[in-house]
Amino acid sequence: MGKRDDLIAQYADDLKSKCGMSPDMDLLTKVTIGCGPSIYDADAATVASSQAGEIETVKNNFLIKKLGLSDGPELDAAISKVIETYGQSERNKYRAVVYYMLTKHFGKEAVYG
């Protein structure tokens, strides 16, 4: 197993233990690959949910550009819901896990088809 496989296993564990979700491993793998090299950088691999700029990045670069959603209050609400599900106090909110949950939330799995 390579480094990426180890990270995917870690993300799957987070989804199970911290978010109470059974991950779709195929989709999780595709979302992780979609994150590119950022998953290997300690700072870029996580979402700093307390920073407004970081939430804007998730919204603009992922929800609007990647998933093709239109900007609106429902995007902020979905990000808040995902952060709450992950655990507001959880120090390491992995970007791939947040993106996976947002993809599921909006039913946009086909983007990774």
PDB file of C-alpha atoms in Angstrom, residues 2 9-12 16-17 23 27 36 45 51 58-59 64 68-69 74 77-78 84 86 90 92 94 102 105 108-109:
ATOM      1  CA  GLY A   2       1.225   3.462  -0.871  1.00  0.00           C
ATOM      2  CA  ALA A   9      -7.890   4.281   4.934  1.00  0.00           C
ATOM      3  CA  GLN A  10      -7.469   7.068   7.508  1.00  0.00           C
ATOM      4  CA  TYR A  11     -10.227   9.121   5.849  1.00  0.00           C
ATOM      5  CA  ALA A  12     -12.541   6.084   5.804  1.00  0.00           C
ATOM      6  CA  LYS A  16     -16.899   5.775  10.319  1.00  0.00           C
ATOM      7  CA  SER A  17     -15.729   6.809  13.777  1.00  0.00           C
ATOM      8  CA  PRO A  23     -17.993   5.367   3.283  1.00  0.00           C
ATOM      9  CA  LEU A  27     -16.154   7.602  -4.287  1.00  0.00           C
ATOM     10  CA  GLY A  36      -4.361  16.252  -5.757  1.00  0.00           C
ATOM     11  CA  ALA A  45      -4.765  18.445   3.827  1.00  0.00           C
ATOM     12  CA  GLN A  51     -11.243  30.637   9.311  1.00  0.00           C
ATOM     13  CA  VAL A  58     -14.167  25.243   0.064  1.00  0.00           C
ATOM     14  CA  LYS A  59     -17.253  26.981  -1.287  1.00  0.00           C
ATOM     15  CA  ILE A  64     -18.952  26.058  -7.223  1.00  0.00           C
ATOM     16  CA  GLY A  68     -20.878  23.095 -10.500  1.00  0.00           C
ATOM     17  CA  LEU A  69     -23.288  24.418  -7.883  1.00  0.00           C
ATOM     18  CA  GLU A  74     -27.549  26.559   0.957  1.00  0.00           C
ATOM     19  CA  ALA A  77     -25.501  25.791   5.331  1.00  0.00           C
ATOM     20  CA  ALA A  78     -24.141  22.543   3.861  1.00  0.00           C
ATOM     21  CA  GLU A  84     -20.863  20.016  12.666  1.00  0.00           C
ATOM     22  CA  TYR A  86     -17.293  16.037  11.619  1.00  0.00           C
ATOM     23  CA  GLU A  90     -12.142  18.021  15.869  1.00  0.00           C
ATOM     24  CA  ASN A  92      -7.933  17.625  11.974  1.00  0.00           C
ATOM     25  CA  TYR A  94      -9.398  16.288   6.500  1.00  0.00           C
ATOM     26  CA  LEU A 102     -20.318  17.630   0.623  1.00  0.00           C
ATOM     27  CA  HIS A 105     -24.874  15.935   0.640  1.00  0.00           C
ATOM     28  CA  LYS A 108     -23.060  15.027  -6.944  1.00  0.00           C
ATOM     29  CA  GLU A 109     -21.356  11.634  -7.069  1.00  0.00           C
TER      30      GLU A 109
END
